[in-house]
Coordinates of C-alpha atoms in Angstrom, one line a residue:
M1 CA 18.3 -30.8 35.1
A2 CA 17.7 -29.0 31.7
T3 CA 14.3 -29.6 30.1
A4 CA 14.2 -30.1 26.4
F5 CA 11.4 -28.8 24.2
A6 CA 9.3 -31.4 22.5
P7 CA 9.5 -31.2 18.7
L8 CA 6.0 -29.8 18.5
S9 CA 6.8 -27.0 21.0
M10 CA 9.9 -26.1 19.0
K11 CA 7.7 -25.8 15.9
L12 CA 5.3 -23.6 17.7
V13 CA 8.0 -21.3 19.0
F14 CA 9.5 -21.0 15.5
F15 CA 6.1 -20.4 14.0
S16 CA 5.3 -17.6 16.6
F17 CA 8.7 -16.0 15.9
A18 CA 8.2 -16.1 12.1
V19 CA 4.7 -14.6 12.5
A20 CA 6.1 -11.8 14.7
I21 CA 8.7 -10.9 12.1
L22 CA 6.2 -11.0 9.3
V23 CA 3.9 -8.7 11.1
G24 CA 6.8 -6.4 11.9
L25 CA 6.4 -6.1 15.7
V26 CA 4.8 -2.7 15.2
S27 CA 2.2 -1.0 17.3
S28 CA -0.2 1.7 16.3
S29 CA 0.7 5.4 16.8
R30 CA -1.5 8.5 17.0
F31 CA -2.1 10.1 13.7
D32 CA -0.2 13.3 14.6
E33 CA 2.9 11.3 15.6
L34 CA 3.4 10.1 12.1
F35 CA 1.2 12.2 9.7
Q36 CA -0.2 15.6 9.1
P37 CA -3.1 16.8 6.8
S38 CA -1.8 17.8 3.4
W39 CA -4.8 19.7 1.9
A40 CA -8.4 20.7 2.6
L41 CA -7.9 20.9 6.3
D42 CA -11.6 21.6 6.8
H43 CA -12.4 18.2 5.3
V44 CA -10.2 16.4 7.8
V45 CA -12.2 15.5 10.9
Y46 CA -10.8 14.1 14.2
E47 CA -12.9 11.8 16.3
G48 CA -10.6 10.7 19.2
E49 CA -8.2 8.2 17.7
Q50 CA -10.2 8.0 14.5
L51 CA -9.6 10.3 11.6
N52 CA -12.2 10.9 8.8
L53 CA -11.5 12.3 5.4
K54 CA -14.5 13.9 3.6
L55 CA -15.3 14.3 0.0
D56 CA -18.0 16.6 -1.3
N57 CA -18.6 18.6 -4.5
Y58 CA -16.2 21.3 -3.2
S59 CA -13.2 19.2 -2.3
G60 CA -11.6 15.9 -1.2
A61 CA -8.9 15.7 1.4
G62 CA -5.6 14.0 2.2
F63 CA -2.8 13.5 4.6
A64 CA 1.0 12.7 4.4
S65 CA 3.7 11.3 6.6
K66 CA 6.0 13.8 8.3
S67 CA 9.0 11.8 7.2
K68 CA 10.3 9.7 4.3
Y69 CA 11.5 6.2 4.6
L70 CA 13.7 3.6 2.7
F71 CA 12.5 0.0 3.3
G72 CA 10.2 -1.2 6.0
K73 CA 6.4 -1.6 6.5
T74 CA 3.5 0.8 6.7
A75 CA -0.1 -0.2 7.6
I76 CA -3.3 1.7 8.1
Q77 CA -6.8 0.5 9.1
I78 CA -9.5 2.0 6.9
K79 CA -13.3 1.8 6.8
L80 CA -14.3 2.7 3.3
V81 CA -17.2 4.9 2.1
E82 CA -20.6 3.3 2.9
G83 CA -23.5 3.1 0.5
D84 CA -23.4 4.6 -3.0
S85 CA -19.7 5.6 -3.4
A86 CA -19.7 5.5 -7.2
G87 CA -17.1 7.8 -8.8
T88 CA -15.0 8.2 -5.6
V89 CA -11.5 6.9 -5.0
T90 CA -9.9 6.4 -1.6
A91 CA -6.1 5.9 -2.0
F92 CA -3.3 4.7 0.3
Y93 CA 0.2 4.9 -1.3
V94 CA 3.9 5.1 -0.7
S95 CA 5.6 7.5 -3.0
L96 CA 8.5 9.8 -3.7
L97 CA 6.0 12.5 -4.5
D98 CA 5.3 15.2 -2.0
F99 CA 1.9 17.1 -2.0
L100 CA 3.1 19.9 -4.2
S101 CA 4.3 17.3 -6.8
L102 CA 1.0 15.5 -6.7
N103 CA -0.9 18.5 -8.3
L104 CA -4.4 17.3 -9.0
F105 CA -3.6 13.6 -8.3
V106 CA -4.8 13.6 -4.7
G107 CA -6.6 10.3 -4.1
G108 CA -5.5 7.0 -2.6
T109 CA -3.1 5.4 -0.3
Q110 CA 0.3 5.3 -1.9
M111 CA 4.0 5.2 -1.1
S112 CA 5.7 7.6 -3.5
S113 CA 8.9 9.6 -4.3
D114 CA 9.5 12.9 -6.2
G115 CA 10.8 13.5 -9.7
P116 CA 10.2 12.2 -13.2
N117 CA 11.9 8.9 -12.3
H118 CA 9.9 8.5 -9.1
N119 CA 8.8 5.2 -7.5
E120 CA 5.4 4.6 -6.1
F121 CA 3.2 1.8 -4.6
D122 CA -0.5 2.4 -4.7
F123 CA -3.7 1.0 -3.2
E124 CA -6.7 2.7 -4.8
F125 CA -10.2 1.7 -3.6
L126 CA -12.7 2.3 -6.4
G127 CA -16.2 3.4 -5.4
N128 CA -19.3 1.5 -6.5
T129 CA -23.1 1.6 -6.4
T130 CA -24.7 -0.1 -3.5
G131 CA -24.4 -3.8 -3.4
E132 CA -21.7 -4.1 -6.1
P133 CA -18.3 -5.6 -5.2
Y134 CA -15.7 -3.2 -3.9
L135 CA -12.7 -3.2 -6.2
V136 CA -9.1 -2.5 -5.0
Q137 CA -6.6 -1.5 -7.6
T138 CA -2.9 -1.7 -7.0
N139 CA -0.3 -0.1 -9.2
M140 CA 3.5 0.4 -9.2
Y141 CA 5.6 3.2 -10.7
L142 CA 9.2 2.3 -11.3
N143 CA 11.6 4.9 -12.6
G144 CA 8.6 7.1 -13.4
V145 CA 6.7 4.4 -15.4
G146 CA 3.4 3.1 -14.1
N147 CA 0.7 1.2 -16.1
R148 CA 1.1 -1.8 -13.9
E149 CA -2.5 -1.9 -12.7
E150 CA -4.2 -5.0 -11.1
R151 CA -7.7 -5.1 -9.8
L152 CA -9.4 -7.6 -7.5
N153 CA -12.6 -7.9 -5.5
L154 CA -12.3 -7.7 -1.8
W155 CA -13.7 -10.9 -0.2
F156 CA -15.5 -8.9 2.5
D157 CA -17.5 -5.7 2.9
P158 CA -14.9 -3.0 3.6
T159 CA -17.5 -0.4 4.6
T160 CA -18.9 -2.1 7.7
D161 CA -15.7 -2.4 9.7
F162 CA -12.0 -1.4 9.7
H163 CA -9.5 -3.6 7.8
T164 CA -5.8 -3.3 7.6
Y165 CA -4.0 -2.4 4.4
S166 CA -0.2 -2.6 4.4
I167 CA 2.8 -2.4 2.2
L168 CA 6.1 -4.3 3.0
W169 CA 9.2 -3.1 1.2
N170 CA 12.7 -4.5 1.4
Q171 CA 15.6 -5.1 -1.0
R172 CA 14.1 -8.4 -2.2
Q173 CA 10.4 -7.7 -2.7
V174 CA 7.4 -5.3 -2.4
V175 CA 4.3 -7.0 -0.9
F176 CA 0.8 -5.5 -0.8
M177 CA -1.4 -7.0 2.0
V178 CA -5.0 -6.9 3.1
D179 CA -5.4 -8.0 6.7
E180 CA -1.9 -9.6 6.4
T181 CA -3.0 -11.6 3.4
P182 CA -0.7 -10.9 0.4
I183 CA -2.5 -9.8 -2.7
R184 CA 0.4 -8.8 -4.9
V185 CA 4.2 -9.3 -4.8
Y186 CA 6.8 -7.6 -6.9
T187 CA 10.2 -9.4 -6.7
N188 CA 13.6 -7.9 -7.2
K189 CA 14.8 -9.2 -10.6
E190 CA 17.6 -6.7 -11.2
K191 CA 19.9 -9.5 -12.3
K192 CA 17.5 -9.9 -15.3
G193 CA 17.7 -6.2 -16.1
L194 CA 14.4 -5.3 -14.5
P195 CA 14.0 -2.1 -12.3
F196 CA 13.5 -2.4 -8.6
P197 CA 12.8 0.5 -6.1
K198 CA 15.8 0.6 -3.7
D199 CA 17.4 4.0 -3.9
Q200 CA 14.6 6.6 -3.2
A201 CA 13.3 7.5 0.2
M202 CA 9.5 7.7 0.1
G203 CA 6.6 9.2 2.0
V204 CA 3.3 7.6 3.0
Y205 CA 0.1 9.3 1.8
S206 CA -3.7 8.8 1.7
S207 CA -6.6 10.8 0.2
I208 CA -10.1 10.7 -1.0
W209 CA -11.1 12.4 -4.3
N210 CA -13.6 12.4 -7.2
A211 CA -12.5 10.3 -10.2
D212 CA -15.9 9.7 -11.8
D213 CA -14.2 9.9 -15.3
W214 CA -12.8 6.4 -14.7
A215 CA -13.3 5.0 -11.3
T216 CA -16.6 3.2 -11.6
Q217 CA -17.4 1.0 -14.6
G218 CA -14.8 2.9 -16.6
G219 CA -16.4 6.2 -15.9
R220 CA -19.9 5.2 -17.0
V221 CA -21.3 5.7 -13.5
K222 CA -20.9 9.2 -12.2
T223 CA -20.7 10.6 -8.6
D224 CA -24.1 11.2 -7.1
W225 CA -23.5 14.3 -5.0
S226 CA -26.8 13.9 -3.2
H227 CA -25.0 11.2 -1.1
A228 CA -22.2 13.6 -0.1
P229 CA -20.3 13.9 2.0
F230 CA -18.5 10.7 1.3
V231 CA -16.4 9.7 4.3
A232 CA -13.4 7.3 4.6
S233 CA -12.4 6.6 8.2
Y234 CA -8.9 5.7 9.5
K235 CA -7.2 4.4 12.6
G236 CA -4.3 2.2 13.6
F237 CA -1.5 4.2 11.9
E238 CA 1.7 2.3 11.7
I239 CA 5.1 2.9 10.1
D240 CA 8.0 0.7 11.0
A241 CA 10.7 1.7 8.5
C242 CA 14.1 3.3 8.1
E243 CA 13.5 7.1 8.5
C244 CA 15.6 9.3 6.2
P245 CA 16.5 12.9 7.0
A246 CA 15.2 15.4 4.4
T247 CA 18.7 16.8 4.0
A248 CA 20.5 13.4 3.5
A249 CA 21.8 12.4 0.0
A250 CA 20.5 9.2 -1.6
E251 CA 23.7 7.3 -1.0
E252 CA 23.7 8.3 2.6
N253 CA 20.2 7.0 3.0
A254 CA 21.0 3.8 1.3
N255 CA 23.9 3.2 3.7
R256 CA 21.8 4.2 6.7
C257 CA 18.9 1.8 5.7
S258 CA 20.9 -1.3 4.8
S259 CA 21.6 -3.9 7.5
S260 CA 25.2 -4.1 8.7
R261 CA 27.3 -5.6 11.5
E262 CA 26.3 -2.6 13.7
R263 CA 22.6 -2.8 13.0
R264 CA 20.1 -5.4 11.7
Y265 CA 16.7 -4.5 10.4
W266 CA 13.9 -7.0 10.8
W267 CA 12.8 -6.6 7.1
D268 CA 16.3 -7.8 6.0
E269 CA 16.1 -11.1 7.8
P270 CA 16.3 -14.1 5.5
I271 CA 12.7 -15.1 6.3
M272 CA 11.6 -11.8 4.7
A273 CA 13.2 -12.5 1.4
E274 CA 10.2 -14.3 0.1
L275 CA 6.7 -15.3 1.2
G276 CA 6.4 -18.2 3.5
L277 CA 4.4 -21.3 2.5
H278 CA 1.1 -20.2 4.1
Q279 CA 1.3 -16.7 2.6
S280 CA 2.2 -18.2 -0.8
H281 CA -1.0 -20.3 -0.6
Q282 CA -3.0 -17.2 0.4
L283 CA -1.6 -15.2 -2.5
L284 CA -2.5 -18.1 -5.0
W285 CA -6.1 -18.2 -3.6
V286 CA -6.6 -14.4 -3.9
R287 CA -5.3 -14.3 -7.5
A288 CA -7.3 -17.4 -8.5
N289 CA -10.6 -16.3 -7.0
Q290 CA -10.6 -12.5 -6.7
M291 CA -8.6 -11.2 -9.6
V292 CA -10.6 -9.0 -12.0
Y293 CA -7.9 -7.4 -14.1
E294 CA -4.1 -8.0 -14.6
Y295 CA -2.1 -5.8 -16.8
C296 CA 0.2 -8.6 -17.7
T297 CA -2.6 -10.4 -19.5
D298 CA -4.0 -7.4 -21.3
S299 CA -2.9 -7.9 -24.9
T300 CA -4.9 -4.9 -26.1
R301 CA -2.9 -2.5 -24.1
F302 CA 0.3 -4.5 -24.3
P303 CA 0.6 -6.5 -27.6
V304 CA 4.1 -7.2 -26.3
A305 CA 3.9 -8.1 -22.6
P306 CA 6.0 -5.8 -20.3
P307 CA 9.3 -7.4 -19.5
E308 CA 8.6 -8.2 -15.9
C309 CA 5.6 -10.2 -16.9
D310 CA 7.9 -12.8 -18.4
H311 CA 9.8 -13.3 -15.2
R312 CA 7.0 -13.7 -12.6

């Protein structure tokens, strides 16, 4: 005789399935399976499965993904610089830019793409003097235009343990997350004439660098090199995304990385089109309690609010 699930059991099964999809069903890889050092190799230190990037008054350091991707999720566990880290920036980003295009901009975790109309999603962790809140700044470049900075206080000490920082990117939204808690969402509103990053394959990057002209209290607090080297530590490297061959044209990549009858990507599932109820509540809590700066409300910089700010 067939046994029916009780309603509660069905809810638990569905909830577990939804959580699995949101997390992305990814597992950590070794650093060298996905990434390679991109500059200052003598400041890149391996300790088993852990990678350390060092900054001193000679150089910072950085690494980049071996491939570029169009849609998916990337996540890295980072333990930020301990003690007096004023003037330093640790970045994690997704970008069209490659290392040669970055020139002197070599800090952060970003996802980025090349060219004057490049797209980019940035985490930038701003150093501080001991005991002050650790600020994380997020930014987005769309068609080569940035100036979309938001800053918030992390609700924990990110220097005492590793925490997971991730970016989810599909055709409906870009989501910045800290330990799977969303802190920022950019929704596709192309129907309203707003740009959305959907046609450029991007790499994943991270670096540590000196930015004491702006990073801490607007540049008023400078880097104290007596505390060098400043060390950011990494583990848990994850990229679950549609990989794009370097020789492929943009249209070919777009076709390759869109779900079809033959293939279905998890990030295109309907449940991924927007945040669920619990994550929506988390996002509201973060923005109500941790937000320090939001470009949409900065009338000094933007007497006329950027167009996406009217459609949030």
